[in-house]
CSV table of N, CA and C in Angstrom, one decimal:
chain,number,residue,atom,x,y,z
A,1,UNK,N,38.2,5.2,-127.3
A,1,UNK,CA,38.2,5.6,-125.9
A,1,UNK,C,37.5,6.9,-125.7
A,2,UNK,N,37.7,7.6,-126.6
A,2,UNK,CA,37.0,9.4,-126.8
A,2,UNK,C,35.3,9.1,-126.4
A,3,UNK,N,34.8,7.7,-127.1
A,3,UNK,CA,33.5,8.0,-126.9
A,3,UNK,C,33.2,7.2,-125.7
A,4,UNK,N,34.1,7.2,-124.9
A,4,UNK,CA,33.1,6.7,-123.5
A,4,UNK,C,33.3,7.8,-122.7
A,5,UNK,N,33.7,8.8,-123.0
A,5,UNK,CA,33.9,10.2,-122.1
A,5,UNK,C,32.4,10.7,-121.7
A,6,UNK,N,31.3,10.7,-122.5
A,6,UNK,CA,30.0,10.9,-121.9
A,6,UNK,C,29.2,9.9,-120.7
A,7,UNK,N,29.6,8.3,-121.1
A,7,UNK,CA,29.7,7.3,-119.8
A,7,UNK,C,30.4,7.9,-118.4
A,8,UNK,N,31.5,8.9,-118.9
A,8,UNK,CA,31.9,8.9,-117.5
A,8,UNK,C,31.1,9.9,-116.3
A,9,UNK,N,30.8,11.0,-117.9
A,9,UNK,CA,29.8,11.8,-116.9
A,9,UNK,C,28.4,12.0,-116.5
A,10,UNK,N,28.3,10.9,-118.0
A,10,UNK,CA,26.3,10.3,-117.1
A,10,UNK,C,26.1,9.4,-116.1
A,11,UNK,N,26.9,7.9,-116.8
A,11,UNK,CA,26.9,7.5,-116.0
A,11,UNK,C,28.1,7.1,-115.1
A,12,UNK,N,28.4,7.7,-114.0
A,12,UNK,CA,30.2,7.8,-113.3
A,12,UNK,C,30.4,6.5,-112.8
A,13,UNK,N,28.7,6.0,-111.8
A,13,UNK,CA,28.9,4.4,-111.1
A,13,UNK,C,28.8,3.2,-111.9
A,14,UNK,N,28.3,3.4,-113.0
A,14,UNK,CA,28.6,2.3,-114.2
A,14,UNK,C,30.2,2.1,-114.6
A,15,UNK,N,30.4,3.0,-114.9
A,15,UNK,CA,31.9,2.9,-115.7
A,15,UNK,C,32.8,2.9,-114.4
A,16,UNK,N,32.8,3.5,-113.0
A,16,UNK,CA,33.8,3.2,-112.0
A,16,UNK,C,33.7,1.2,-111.8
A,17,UNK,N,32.1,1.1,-111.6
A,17,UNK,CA,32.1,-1.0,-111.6
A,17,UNK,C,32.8,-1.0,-112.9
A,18,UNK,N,32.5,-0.9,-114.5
A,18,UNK,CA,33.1,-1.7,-115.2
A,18,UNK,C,34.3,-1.8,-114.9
A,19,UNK,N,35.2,-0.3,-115.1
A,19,UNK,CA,36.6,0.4,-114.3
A,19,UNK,C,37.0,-1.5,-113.9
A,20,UNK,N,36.6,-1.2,-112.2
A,20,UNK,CA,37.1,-1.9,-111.5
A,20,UNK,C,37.4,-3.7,-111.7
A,21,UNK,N,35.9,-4.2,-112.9
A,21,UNK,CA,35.8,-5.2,-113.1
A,21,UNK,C,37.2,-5.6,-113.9
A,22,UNK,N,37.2,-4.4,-114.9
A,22,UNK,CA,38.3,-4.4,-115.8
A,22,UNK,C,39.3,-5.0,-115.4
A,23,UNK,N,39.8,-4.2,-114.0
A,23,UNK,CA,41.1,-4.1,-113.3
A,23,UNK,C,41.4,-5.6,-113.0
A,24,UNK,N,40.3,-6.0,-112.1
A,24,UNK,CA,40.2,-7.4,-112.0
A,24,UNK,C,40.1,-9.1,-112.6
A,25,UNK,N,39.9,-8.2,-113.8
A,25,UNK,CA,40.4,-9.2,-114.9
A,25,UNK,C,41.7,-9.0,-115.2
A,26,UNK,N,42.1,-7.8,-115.2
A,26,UNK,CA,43.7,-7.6,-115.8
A,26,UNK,C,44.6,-8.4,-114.7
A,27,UNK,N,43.9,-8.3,-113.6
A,27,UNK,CA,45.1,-9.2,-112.8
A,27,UNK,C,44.7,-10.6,-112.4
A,28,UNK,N,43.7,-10.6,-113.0
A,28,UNK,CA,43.5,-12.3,-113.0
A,28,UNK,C,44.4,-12.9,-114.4
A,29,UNK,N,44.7,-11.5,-115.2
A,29,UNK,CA,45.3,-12.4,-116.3
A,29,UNK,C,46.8,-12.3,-116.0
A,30,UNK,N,47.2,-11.9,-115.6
A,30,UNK,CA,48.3,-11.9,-115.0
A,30,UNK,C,49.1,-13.2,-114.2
A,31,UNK,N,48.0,-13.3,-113.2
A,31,UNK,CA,47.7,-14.6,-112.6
A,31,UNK,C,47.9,-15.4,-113.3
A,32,UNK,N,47.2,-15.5,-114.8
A,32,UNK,CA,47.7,-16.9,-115.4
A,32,UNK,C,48.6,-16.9,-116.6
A,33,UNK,N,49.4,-15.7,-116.7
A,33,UNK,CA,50.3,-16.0,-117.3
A,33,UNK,C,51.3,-16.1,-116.4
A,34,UNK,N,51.8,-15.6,-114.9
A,34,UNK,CA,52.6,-15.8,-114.5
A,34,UNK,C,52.7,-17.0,-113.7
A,35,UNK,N,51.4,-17.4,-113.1
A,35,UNK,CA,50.8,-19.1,-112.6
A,35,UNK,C,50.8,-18.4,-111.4
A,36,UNK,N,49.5,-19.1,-111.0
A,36,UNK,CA,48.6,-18.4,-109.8
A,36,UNK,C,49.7,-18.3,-108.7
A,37,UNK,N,50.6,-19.2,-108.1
A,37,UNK,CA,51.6,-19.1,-107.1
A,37,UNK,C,52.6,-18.3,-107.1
A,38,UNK,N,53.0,-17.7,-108.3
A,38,UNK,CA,54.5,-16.9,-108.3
A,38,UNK,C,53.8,-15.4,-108.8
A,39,UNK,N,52.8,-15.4,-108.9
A,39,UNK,CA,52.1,-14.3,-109.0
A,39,UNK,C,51.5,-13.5,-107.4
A,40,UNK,N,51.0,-14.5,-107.3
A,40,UNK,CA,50.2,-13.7,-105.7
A,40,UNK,C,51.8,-14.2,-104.5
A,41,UNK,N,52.7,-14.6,-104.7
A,41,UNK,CA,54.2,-14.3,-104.2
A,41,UNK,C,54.8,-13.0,-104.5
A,42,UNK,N,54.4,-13.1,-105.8
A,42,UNK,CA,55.1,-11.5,-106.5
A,42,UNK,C,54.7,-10.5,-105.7
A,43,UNK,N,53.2,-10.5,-106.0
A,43,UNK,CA,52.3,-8.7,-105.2
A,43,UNK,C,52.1,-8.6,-103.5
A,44,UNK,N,52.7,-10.2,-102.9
A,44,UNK,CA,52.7,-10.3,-102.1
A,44,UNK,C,53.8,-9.7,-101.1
A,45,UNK,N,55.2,-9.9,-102.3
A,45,UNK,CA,56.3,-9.5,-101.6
A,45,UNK,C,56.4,-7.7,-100.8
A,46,UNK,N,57.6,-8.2,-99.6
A,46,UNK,CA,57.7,-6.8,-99.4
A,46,UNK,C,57.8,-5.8,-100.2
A,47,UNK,N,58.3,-5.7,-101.4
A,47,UNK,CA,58.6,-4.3,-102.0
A,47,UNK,C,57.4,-4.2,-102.6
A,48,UNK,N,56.3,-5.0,-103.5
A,48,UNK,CA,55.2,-4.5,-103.4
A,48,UNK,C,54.3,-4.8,-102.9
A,49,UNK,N,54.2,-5.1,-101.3
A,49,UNK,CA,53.1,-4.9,-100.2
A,49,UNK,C,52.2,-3.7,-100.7
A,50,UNK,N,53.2,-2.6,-100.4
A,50,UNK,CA,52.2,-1.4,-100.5
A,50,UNK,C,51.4,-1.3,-101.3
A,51,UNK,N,51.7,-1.6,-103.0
A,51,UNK,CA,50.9,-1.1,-103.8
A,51,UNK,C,49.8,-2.0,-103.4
A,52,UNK,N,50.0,-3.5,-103.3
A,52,UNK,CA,48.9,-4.4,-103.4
A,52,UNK,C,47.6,-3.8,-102.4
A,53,UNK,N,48.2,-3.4,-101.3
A,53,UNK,CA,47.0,-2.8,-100.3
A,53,UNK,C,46.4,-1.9,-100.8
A,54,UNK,N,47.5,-1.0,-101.5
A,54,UNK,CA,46.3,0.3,-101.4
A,54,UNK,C,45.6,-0.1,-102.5
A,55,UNK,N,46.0,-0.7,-104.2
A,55,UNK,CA,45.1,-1.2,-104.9
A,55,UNK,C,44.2,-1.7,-104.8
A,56,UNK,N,44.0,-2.8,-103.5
A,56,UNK,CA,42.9,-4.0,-103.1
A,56,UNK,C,41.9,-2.9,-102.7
A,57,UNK,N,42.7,-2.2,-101.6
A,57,UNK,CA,42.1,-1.5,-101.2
A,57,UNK,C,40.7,-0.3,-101.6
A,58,UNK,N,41.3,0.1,-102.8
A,58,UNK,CA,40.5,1.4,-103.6
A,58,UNK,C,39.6,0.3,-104.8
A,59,UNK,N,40.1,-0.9,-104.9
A,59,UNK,CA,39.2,-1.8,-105.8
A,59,UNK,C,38.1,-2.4,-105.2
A,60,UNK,N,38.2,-2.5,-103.8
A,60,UNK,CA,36.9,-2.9,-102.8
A,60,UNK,C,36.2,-1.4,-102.7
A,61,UNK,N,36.8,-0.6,-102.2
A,61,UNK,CA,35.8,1.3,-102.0
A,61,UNK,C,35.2,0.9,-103.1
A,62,UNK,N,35.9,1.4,-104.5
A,62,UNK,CA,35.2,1.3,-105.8
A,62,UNK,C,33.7,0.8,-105.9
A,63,UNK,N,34.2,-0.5,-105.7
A,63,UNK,CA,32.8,-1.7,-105.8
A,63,UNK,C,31.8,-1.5,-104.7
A,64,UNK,N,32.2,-1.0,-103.2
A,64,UNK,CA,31.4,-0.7,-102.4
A,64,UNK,C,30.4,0.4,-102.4
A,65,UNK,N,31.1,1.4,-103.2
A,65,UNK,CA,30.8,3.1,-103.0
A,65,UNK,C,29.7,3.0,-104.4
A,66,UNK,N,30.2,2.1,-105.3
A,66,UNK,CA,29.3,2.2,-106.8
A,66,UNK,C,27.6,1.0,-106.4
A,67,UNK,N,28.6,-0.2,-105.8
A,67,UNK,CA,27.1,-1.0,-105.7
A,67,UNK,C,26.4,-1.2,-104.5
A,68,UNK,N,27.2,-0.8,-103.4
A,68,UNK,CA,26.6,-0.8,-101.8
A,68,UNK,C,26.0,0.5,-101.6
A,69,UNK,N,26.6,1.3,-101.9
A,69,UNK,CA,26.3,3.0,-101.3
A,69,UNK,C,25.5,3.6,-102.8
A,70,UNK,N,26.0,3.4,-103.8
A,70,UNK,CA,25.0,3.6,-105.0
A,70,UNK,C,25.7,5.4,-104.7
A,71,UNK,N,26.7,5.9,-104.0
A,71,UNK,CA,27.3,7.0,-104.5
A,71,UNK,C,27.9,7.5,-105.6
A,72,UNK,N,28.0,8.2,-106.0
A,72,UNK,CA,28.7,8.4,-107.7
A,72,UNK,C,29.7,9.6,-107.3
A,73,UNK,N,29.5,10.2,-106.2
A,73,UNK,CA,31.0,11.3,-105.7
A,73,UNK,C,32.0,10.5,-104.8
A,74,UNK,N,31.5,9.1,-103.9
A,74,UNK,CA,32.4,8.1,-103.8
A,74,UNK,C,33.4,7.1,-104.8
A,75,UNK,N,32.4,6.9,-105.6
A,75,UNK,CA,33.1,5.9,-106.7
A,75,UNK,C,33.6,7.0,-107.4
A,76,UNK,N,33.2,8.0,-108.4
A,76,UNK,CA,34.4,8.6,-109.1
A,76,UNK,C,35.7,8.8,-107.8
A,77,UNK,N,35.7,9.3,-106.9
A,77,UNK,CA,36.9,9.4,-105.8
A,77,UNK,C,37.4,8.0,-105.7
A,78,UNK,N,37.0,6.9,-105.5
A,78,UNK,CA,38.1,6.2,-105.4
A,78,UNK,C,38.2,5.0,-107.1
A,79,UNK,N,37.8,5.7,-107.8
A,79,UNK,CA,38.1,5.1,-109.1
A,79,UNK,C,39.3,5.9,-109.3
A,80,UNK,N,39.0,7.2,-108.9
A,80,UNK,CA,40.4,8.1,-109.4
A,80,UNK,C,41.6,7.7,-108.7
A,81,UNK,N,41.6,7.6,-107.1
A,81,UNK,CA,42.6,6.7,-106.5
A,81,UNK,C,42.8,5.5,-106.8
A,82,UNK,N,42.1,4.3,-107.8
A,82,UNK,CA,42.4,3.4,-108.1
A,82,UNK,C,43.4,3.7,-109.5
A,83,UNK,N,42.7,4.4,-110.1
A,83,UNK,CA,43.6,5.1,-111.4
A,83,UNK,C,45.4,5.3,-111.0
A,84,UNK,N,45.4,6.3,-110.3
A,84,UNK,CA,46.9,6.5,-109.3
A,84,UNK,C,47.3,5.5,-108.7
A,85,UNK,N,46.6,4.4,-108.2
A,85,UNK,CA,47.6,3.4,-107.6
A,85,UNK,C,47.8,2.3,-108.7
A,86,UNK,N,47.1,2.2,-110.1
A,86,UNK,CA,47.6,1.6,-111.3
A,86,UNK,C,48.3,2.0,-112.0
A,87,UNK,N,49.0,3.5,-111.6
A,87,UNK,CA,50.1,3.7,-112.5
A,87,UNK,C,51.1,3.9,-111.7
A,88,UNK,N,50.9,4.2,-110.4
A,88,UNK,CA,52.1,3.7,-109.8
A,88,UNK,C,52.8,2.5,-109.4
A,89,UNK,N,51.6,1.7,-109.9
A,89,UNK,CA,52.0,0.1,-110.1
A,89,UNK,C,53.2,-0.2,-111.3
A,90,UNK,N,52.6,0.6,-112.3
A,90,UNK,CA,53.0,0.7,-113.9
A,90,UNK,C,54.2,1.1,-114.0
A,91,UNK,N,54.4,2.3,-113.0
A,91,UNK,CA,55.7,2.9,-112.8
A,91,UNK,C,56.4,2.2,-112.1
A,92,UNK,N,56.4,1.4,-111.5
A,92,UNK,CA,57.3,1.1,-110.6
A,92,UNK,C,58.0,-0.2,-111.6
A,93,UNK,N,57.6,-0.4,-112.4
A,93,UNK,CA,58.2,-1.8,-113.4
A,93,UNK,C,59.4,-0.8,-114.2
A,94,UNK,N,59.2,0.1,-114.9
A,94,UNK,CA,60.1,1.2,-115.4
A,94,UNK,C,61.0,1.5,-114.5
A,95,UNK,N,62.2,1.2,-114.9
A,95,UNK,CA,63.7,1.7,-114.4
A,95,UNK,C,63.4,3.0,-114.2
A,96,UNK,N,63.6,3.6,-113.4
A,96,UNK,CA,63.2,5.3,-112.7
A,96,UNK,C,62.0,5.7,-112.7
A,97,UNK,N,60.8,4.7,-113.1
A,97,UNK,CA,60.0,5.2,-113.1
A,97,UNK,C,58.5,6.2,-112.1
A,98,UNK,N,59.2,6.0,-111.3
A,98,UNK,CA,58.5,6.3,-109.9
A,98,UNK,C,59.1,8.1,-109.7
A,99,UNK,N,60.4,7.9,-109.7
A,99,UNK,CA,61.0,9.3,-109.7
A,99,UNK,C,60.7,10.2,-110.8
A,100,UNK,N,60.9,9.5,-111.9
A,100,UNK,CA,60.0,10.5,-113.2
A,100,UNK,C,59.0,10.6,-113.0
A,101,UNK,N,57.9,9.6,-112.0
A,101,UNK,CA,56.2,10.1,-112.1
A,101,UNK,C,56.4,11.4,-111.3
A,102,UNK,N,57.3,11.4,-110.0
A,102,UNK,CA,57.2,12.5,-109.3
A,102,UNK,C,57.7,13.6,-109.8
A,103,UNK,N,58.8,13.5,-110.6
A,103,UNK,CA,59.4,14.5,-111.6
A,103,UNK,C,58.0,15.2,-112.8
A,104,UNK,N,57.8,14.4,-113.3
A,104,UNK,CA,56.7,15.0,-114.0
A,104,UNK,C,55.2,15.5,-113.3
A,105,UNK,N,55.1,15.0,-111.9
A,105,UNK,CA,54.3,15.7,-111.0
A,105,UNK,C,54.4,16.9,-110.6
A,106,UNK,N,55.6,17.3,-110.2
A,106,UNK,CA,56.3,18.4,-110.1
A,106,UNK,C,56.0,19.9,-111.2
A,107,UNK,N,56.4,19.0,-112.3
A,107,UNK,CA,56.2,20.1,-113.5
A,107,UNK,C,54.8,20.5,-113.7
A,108,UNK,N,53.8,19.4,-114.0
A,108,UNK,CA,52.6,19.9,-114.3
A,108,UNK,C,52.4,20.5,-113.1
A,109,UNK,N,52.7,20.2,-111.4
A,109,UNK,CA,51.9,21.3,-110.6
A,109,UNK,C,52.6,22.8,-110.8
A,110,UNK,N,53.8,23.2,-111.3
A,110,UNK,CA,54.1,24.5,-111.2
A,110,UNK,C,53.2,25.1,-112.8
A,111,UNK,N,53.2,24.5,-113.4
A,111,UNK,CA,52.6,25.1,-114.5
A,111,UNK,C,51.4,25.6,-114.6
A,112,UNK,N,51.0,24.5,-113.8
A,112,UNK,CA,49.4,24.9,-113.8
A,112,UNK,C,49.1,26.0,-112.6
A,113,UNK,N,49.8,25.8,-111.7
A,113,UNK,CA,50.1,26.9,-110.5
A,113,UNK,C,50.6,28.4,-111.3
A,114,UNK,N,51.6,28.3,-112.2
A,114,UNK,CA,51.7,29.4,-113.0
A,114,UNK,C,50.5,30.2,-113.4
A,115,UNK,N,49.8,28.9,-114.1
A,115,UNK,CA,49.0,29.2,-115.4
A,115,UNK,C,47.9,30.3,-114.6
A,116,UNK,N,47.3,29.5,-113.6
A,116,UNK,CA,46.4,29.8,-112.8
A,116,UNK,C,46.4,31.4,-112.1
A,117,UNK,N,48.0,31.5,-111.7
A,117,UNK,CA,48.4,32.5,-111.1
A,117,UNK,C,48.4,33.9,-112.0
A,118,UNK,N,48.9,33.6,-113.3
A,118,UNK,CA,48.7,34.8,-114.3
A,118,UNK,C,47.3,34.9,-114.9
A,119,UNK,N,46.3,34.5,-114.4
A,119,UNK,CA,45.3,34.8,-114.9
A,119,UNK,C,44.4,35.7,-114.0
């Protein structure tokens, strides 16, 4: 994974499409392990309405911003929003997981608020 760190910063709109193609394989496989109906029920449901939108959501920008607009300060921005709405996806399967992401959001912002501050 170390050596695609130069992909991200030569090329950002390549790797945000692959990024995103990724994504959309990961939940097509999903889809067929869980069977296409009780899957798009699942992401469908109220409790995770939200994620599903905002994920669809920053998975269309992504593809828009990288192959429509040919932006690369768009697509890194909503690859990174797609990033955050895949782990708050991720978190929300983990028992407290959501409250530990914000717990551990918490800590890294004073630290680095520290860090910053004593310098």
């Amino acid at each position: 994974a170390g050596l695609m760190v130069p992909l991200i910063v030569l090329k950002a709109r390549r790797f945000a499409l692959l990024f995103t193609l990724g994504s959309i394989c990961t939940l097509g496989s999903f889809s067929f392990l869980w069977g296409p109906w009780a899957h798009l029920t699942h992401i469908l449901s109220l409790q995770r309405l939200p994620f599903t939108l905002g994920y669809t959501l920053t998975l269309l920008l992504t593809l828009y911003s990288a192959v429509g607009l040919h932006s690369t300060p768009l697509a890194l921005l909503f690859g990174i929003l797609q990033l955050l709405a895949l782990l708050w996806y991720l978190c929300s399967y983990v028992p407290g997981g959501t409250s530990g992401l914000w717990f551990a959001t918490k800590i890294c912002g004073k630290t680095v608020t520290s860090a910053v501050n004593s310098s």
